């Protein structure tokens, strides 16, 4: 991996990278997504993160900015091949989620979101409770669900045609939380490799990472 803290000499005058009237441009779309996530209660304050790949560039929401107040000029832009920043807003810090976003993009995702949804946190606690009640290993347990209409909106898996059906079983891996966000990277990579068809990884007592092929999903 390249130096994520590197600020190359050509990083000046890069506002054209994040300036567009197109609402689907990553710099605009990330702001819209963050506002929607805030409205849904999936993120509060400066928590969570969002990143989108477009061509050779990775657009990343910064750390330390209220999600409902996010603006395009707050965006960091990373060169995918060199893993170095070509745009770094002054006085802002890159998202601590960046190494995890890169792990998802290296496995074919087009965007990655991280939220602190209370429902995601609750699910991890319920799975933990059930495992302990059954004297089973908590670490081996996934969140599994079937016979529910909503899973029909989830694809079968990467490179597989069609969507899940009502009688299919959706399985979402759960990894253990760490004190620092970036320390989740290795366990996230292991989970994505072990469950290549998953589009999400839950983090116990923390939230969820969703890695999607397309933003609209």
GROMACS .gro file of C-alpha atoms in nm:
model
  217
    1UNK     CA    1   0.000   0.000   0.000
    2UNK     CA    2   0.123   0.350  -0.081
    3UNK     CA    3   0.175   0.628   0.169
    4UNK     CA    4  -0.173   0.748   0.261
    5UNK     CA    5  -0.027   1.055   0.430
    6UNK     CA    6   0.168   1.163   0.126
    7UNK     CA    7   0.070   1.499  -0.020
    8UNK     CA    8   0.233   1.517  -0.366
    9UNK     CA    9   0.348   1.842  -0.519
   10UNK     CA   10   0.066   1.838  -0.775
   11UNK     CA   11  -0.196   1.829  -0.500
   12UNK     CA   12  -0.242   2.207  -0.528
   13UNK     CA   13  -0.524   2.360  -0.734
   14UNK     CA   14  -0.724   2.037  -0.746
   15UNK     CA   15  -1.069   2.183  -0.681
   16UNK     CA   16  -1.172   2.077  -1.031
   17UNK     CA   17  -1.173   1.722  -0.903
   18UNK     CA   18  -1.463   1.795  -0.668
   19UNK     CA   19  -1.647   2.067  -0.866
   20UNK     CA   20  -1.944   1.955  -1.072
   21UNK     CA   21  -2.313   2.037  -1.128
   22UNK     CA   22  -2.384   1.666  -1.168
   23UNK     CA   23  -2.563   1.536  -0.856
   24UNK     CA   24  -2.417   1.192  -0.931
   25UNK     CA   25  -2.059   1.318  -0.915
   26UNK     CA   26  -1.894   1.145  -0.617
   27UNK     CA   27  -1.816   1.471  -0.434
   28UNK     CA   28  -2.184   1.570  -0.450
   29UNK     CA   29  -2.324   1.223  -0.401
   30UNK     CA   30  -2.122   1.155  -0.086
   31UNK     CA   31  -2.270   1.472   0.069
   32UNK     CA   32  -2.622   1.359  -0.023
   33UNK     CA   33  -2.563   1.011   0.118
   34UNK     CA   34  -2.423   1.149   0.443
   35UNK     CA   35  -2.724   1.374   0.491
   36UNK     CA   36  -2.958   1.081   0.422
   37UNK     CA   37  -2.772   0.856   0.665
   38UNK     CA   38  -2.795   1.127   0.930
   39UNK     CA   39  -3.170   1.164   0.870
   40UNK     CA   40  -3.216   0.787   0.902
   41UNK     CA   41  -3.022   0.780   1.230
   42UNK     CA   42  -2.749   0.560   1.083
   43UNK     CA   43  -2.481   0.814   1.174
   44UNK     CA   44  -2.462   1.093   1.429
   45UNK     CA   45  -2.217   1.379   1.458
   46UNK     CA   46  -1.893   1.299   1.279
   47UNK     CA   47  -1.923   0.919   1.304
   48UNK     CA   48  -1.921   0.681   1.011
   49UNK     CA   49  -1.774   0.731   0.665
   50UNK     CA   50  -1.837   0.706   0.292
   51UNK     CA   51  -1.614   0.657  -0.011
   52UNK     CA   52  -1.673   0.616  -0.387
   53UNK     CA   53  -1.443   0.504  -0.668
   54UNK     CA   54  -1.464   0.686  -1.000
   55UNK     CA   55  -1.209   0.597  -1.264
   56UNK     CA   56  -0.857   0.635  -1.122
   57UNK     CA   57  -0.977   0.836  -0.823
   58UNK     CA   58  -1.118   0.750  -0.482
   59UNK     CA   59  -1.335   1.017  -0.318
   60UNK     CA   60  -1.343   0.999   0.061
   61UNK     CA   61  -1.549   1.189   0.316
   62UNK     CA   62  -1.326   1.349   0.581
   63UNK     CA   63  -1.306   1.288   0.952
   64UNK     CA   64  -1.433   1.552   1.192
   65UNK     CA   65  -1.714   1.703   0.982
   66UNK     CA   66  -2.079   1.676   1.082
   67UNK     CA   67  -2.241   1.437   0.835
   68UNK     CA   68  -2.544   1.660   0.774
   69UNK     CA   69  -2.313   1.956   0.700
   70UNK     CA   70  -2.078   1.781   0.455
   71UNK     CA   71  -1.977   1.985   0.147
   72UNK     CA   72  -1.792   1.883  -0.174
   73UNK     CA   73  -1.494   2.100  -0.081
   74UNK     CA   74  -1.446   1.878   0.227
   75UNK     CA   75  -1.363   1.574   0.011
   76UNK     CA   76  -1.027   1.400   0.001
   77UNK     CA   77  -0.925   1.248  -0.333
   78UNK     CA   78  -0.689   0.954  -0.350
   79UNK     CA   79  -0.508   0.823  -0.657
   80UNK     CA   80  -0.607   0.456  -0.667
   81UNK     CA   81  -0.290   0.318  -0.825
   82UNK     CA   82  -0.035   0.502  -0.610
   83UNK     CA   83  -0.251   0.519  -0.294
   84UNK     CA   84  -0.141   0.879  -0.245
   85UNK     CA   85  -0.362   1.182  -0.192
   86UNK     CA   86  -0.399   1.424  -0.481
   87UNK     CA   87  -0.638   1.646  -0.287
   88UNK     CA   88  -0.619   1.712   0.087
   89UNK     CA   89  -0.846   1.986   0.228
   90UNK     CA   90  -0.656   2.206   0.473
   91UNK     CA   91  -0.737   2.169   0.843
   92UNK     CA   92  -0.920   1.837   0.787
   93UNK     CA   93  -0.810   1.482   0.859
   94UNK     CA   94  -0.858   1.181   0.629
   95UNK     CA   95  -1.116   0.928   0.738
   96UNK     CA   96  -0.984   0.660   0.973
   97UNK     CA   97  -1.194   0.421   0.761
   98UNK     CA   98  -0.972   0.472   0.454
   99UNK     CA   99  -0.772   0.144   0.483
  100UNK     CA  100  -1.100  -0.047   0.514
  101UNK     CA  101  -1.247   0.130   0.212
  102UNK     CA  102  -0.939   0.032   0.011
  103UNK     CA  103  -0.979  -0.331   0.118
  104UNK     CA  104  -1.334  -0.328  -0.020
  105UNK     CA  105  -1.233  -0.158  -0.346
  106UNK     CA  106  -0.954  -0.410  -0.401
  107UNK     CA  107  -1.226  -0.676  -0.396
  108UNK     CA  108  -1.442  -0.513  -0.661
  109UNK     CA  109  -1.660  -0.267  -0.471
  110UNK     CA  110  -1.746   0.065  -0.633
  111UNK     CA  111  -1.843   0.235  -0.310
  112UNK     CA  112  -1.822   0.162   0.061
  113UNK     CA  113  -2.020   0.305   0.348
  114UNK     CA  114  -1.966   0.271   0.721
  115UNK     CA  115  -2.250   0.353   0.957
  116UNK     CA  116  -2.317   0.326   1.327
  117UNK     CA  117  -2.674   0.207   1.280
  118UNK     CA  118  -2.827   0.113   1.614
  119UNK     CA  119  -3.002  -0.176   1.437
  120UNK     CA  120  -2.671  -0.315   1.314
  121UNK     CA  121  -2.526  -0.288   1.665
  122UNK     CA  122  -2.834  -0.458   1.811
  123UNK     CA  123  -2.808  -0.747   1.565
  124UNK     CA  124  -2.447  -0.815   1.669
  125UNK     CA  125  -2.551  -0.824   2.034
  126UNK     CA  126  -2.841  -1.061   1.965
  127UNK     CA  127  -2.615  -1.300   1.774
  128UNK     CA  128  -2.366  -1.288   2.061
  129UNK     CA  129  -2.640  -1.360   2.315
  130UNK     CA  130  -2.773  -1.657   2.118
  131UNK     CA  131  -2.424  -1.804   2.070
  132UNK     CA  132  -2.346  -1.781   2.441
  133UNK     CA  133  -2.683  -1.935   2.530
  134UNK     CA  134  -2.600  -2.230   2.303
  135UNK     CA  135  -2.242  -2.264   2.432
  136UNK     CA  136  -2.115  -2.192   2.080
  137UNK     CA  137  -1.821  -1.983   1.968
  138UNK     CA  138  -1.928  -1.622   1.924
  139UNK     CA  139  -1.652  -1.561   1.670
  140UNK     CA  140  -1.788  -1.829   1.435
  141UNK     CA  141  -2.140  -1.689   1.432
  142UNK     CA  142  -2.279  -1.479   1.146
  143UNK     CA  143  -2.606  -1.294   1.126
  144UNK     CA  144  -2.834  -1.520   0.920
  145UNK     CA  145  -3.187  -1.458   0.800
  146UNK     CA  146  -3.432  -1.613   0.555
  147UNK     CA  147  -3.801  -1.604   0.463
  148UNK     CA  148  -3.821  -1.228   0.475
  149UNK     CA  149  -3.924  -1.015   0.178
  150UNK     CA  150  -3.651  -0.752   0.210
  151UNK     CA  151  -3.364  -0.986   0.117
  152UNK     CA  152  -3.506  -1.000  -0.237
  153UNK     CA  153  -3.335  -0.666  -0.293
  154UNK     CA  154  -2.988  -0.812  -0.226
  155UNK     CA  155  -2.778  -0.962  -0.510
  156UNK     CA  156  -2.687  -1.332  -0.505
  157UNK     CA  157  -2.317  -1.250  -0.482
  158UNK     CA  158  -2.030  -1.094  -0.671
  159UNK     CA  159  -2.038  -1.202  -1.034
  160UNK     CA  160  -2.356  -1.404  -0.984
  161UNK     CA  161  -2.676  -1.317  -1.173
  162UNK     CA  162  -3.000  -1.234  -1.001
  163UNK     CA  163  -3.109  -1.145  -0.652
  164UNK     CA  164  -3.171  -1.350  -0.339
  165UNK     CA  165  -3.514  -1.509  -0.312
  166UNK     CA  166  -3.757  -1.529  -0.023
  167UNK     CA  167  -3.641  -1.881   0.067
  168UNK     CA  168  -3.269  -1.808   0.032
  169UNK     CA  169  -3.055  -1.750   0.339
  170UNK     CA  170  -2.868  -1.424   0.377
  171UNK     CA  171  -2.548  -1.459   0.577
  172UNK     CA  172  -2.357  -1.153   0.705
  173UNK     CA  173  -2.025  -1.207   0.886
  174UNK     CA  174  -1.948  -1.032   1.214
  175UNK     CA  175  -1.603  -0.920   1.323
  176UNK     CA  176  -1.491  -0.803   1.665
  177UNK     CA  177  -1.446  -0.434   1.736
  178UNK     CA  178  -1.108  -0.274   1.803
  179UNK     CA  179  -0.999   0.041   1.983
  180UNK     CA  180  -0.899   0.210   1.657
  181UNK     CA  181  -1.088   0.201   1.328
  182UNK     CA  182  -0.790   0.119   1.109
  183UNK     CA  183  -0.712  -0.186   1.324
  184UNK     CA  184  -1.025  -0.351   1.184
  185UNK     CA  185  -0.866  -0.381   0.839
  186UNK     CA  186  -0.719  -0.729   0.867
  187UNK     CA  187  -1.028  -0.890   1.016
  188UNK     CA  188  -1.247  -0.716   0.757
  189UNK     CA  189  -1.028  -0.856   0.479
  190UNK     CA  190  -1.049  -1.205   0.628
  191UNK     CA  191  -1.429  -1.183   0.651
  192UNK     CA  192  -1.467  -1.060   0.291
  193UNK     CA  193  -1.239  -1.336   0.163
  194UNK     CA  194  -1.414  -1.605   0.367
  195UNK     CA  195  -1.760  -1.485   0.258
  196UNK     CA  196  -1.701  -1.351  -0.096
  197UNK     CA  197  -2.075  -1.321  -0.166
  198UNK     CA  198  -2.141  -1.085   0.123
  199UNK     CA  199  -2.203  -0.717   0.063
  200UNK     CA  200  -2.171  -0.623   0.428
  201UNK     CA  201  -1.962  -0.697   0.735
  202UNK     CA  202  -2.099  -0.622   1.080
  203UNK     CA  203  -1.869  -0.496   1.355
  204UNK     CA  204  -1.979  -0.609   1.699
  205UNK     CA  205  -2.083  -0.325   1.929
  206UNK     CA  206  -1.989  -0.075   1.660
  207UNK     CA  207  -2.177  -0.075   1.328
  208UNK     CA  208  -2.153  -0.208   0.974
  209UNK     CA  209  -1.943  -0.176   0.658
  210UNK     CA  210  -2.135  -0.211   0.331
  211UNK     CA  211  -1.934  -0.262   0.012
  212UNK     CA  212  -2.138  -0.223  -0.302
  213UNK     CA  213  -2.069  -0.257  -0.673
  214UNK     CA  214  -2.281   0.050  -0.753
  215UNK     CA  215  -2.380   0.346  -0.536
  216UNK     CA  216  -2.751   0.309  -0.614
  217UNK     CA  217  -2.758  -0.034  -0.448
   0.00000   0.00000   0.00000
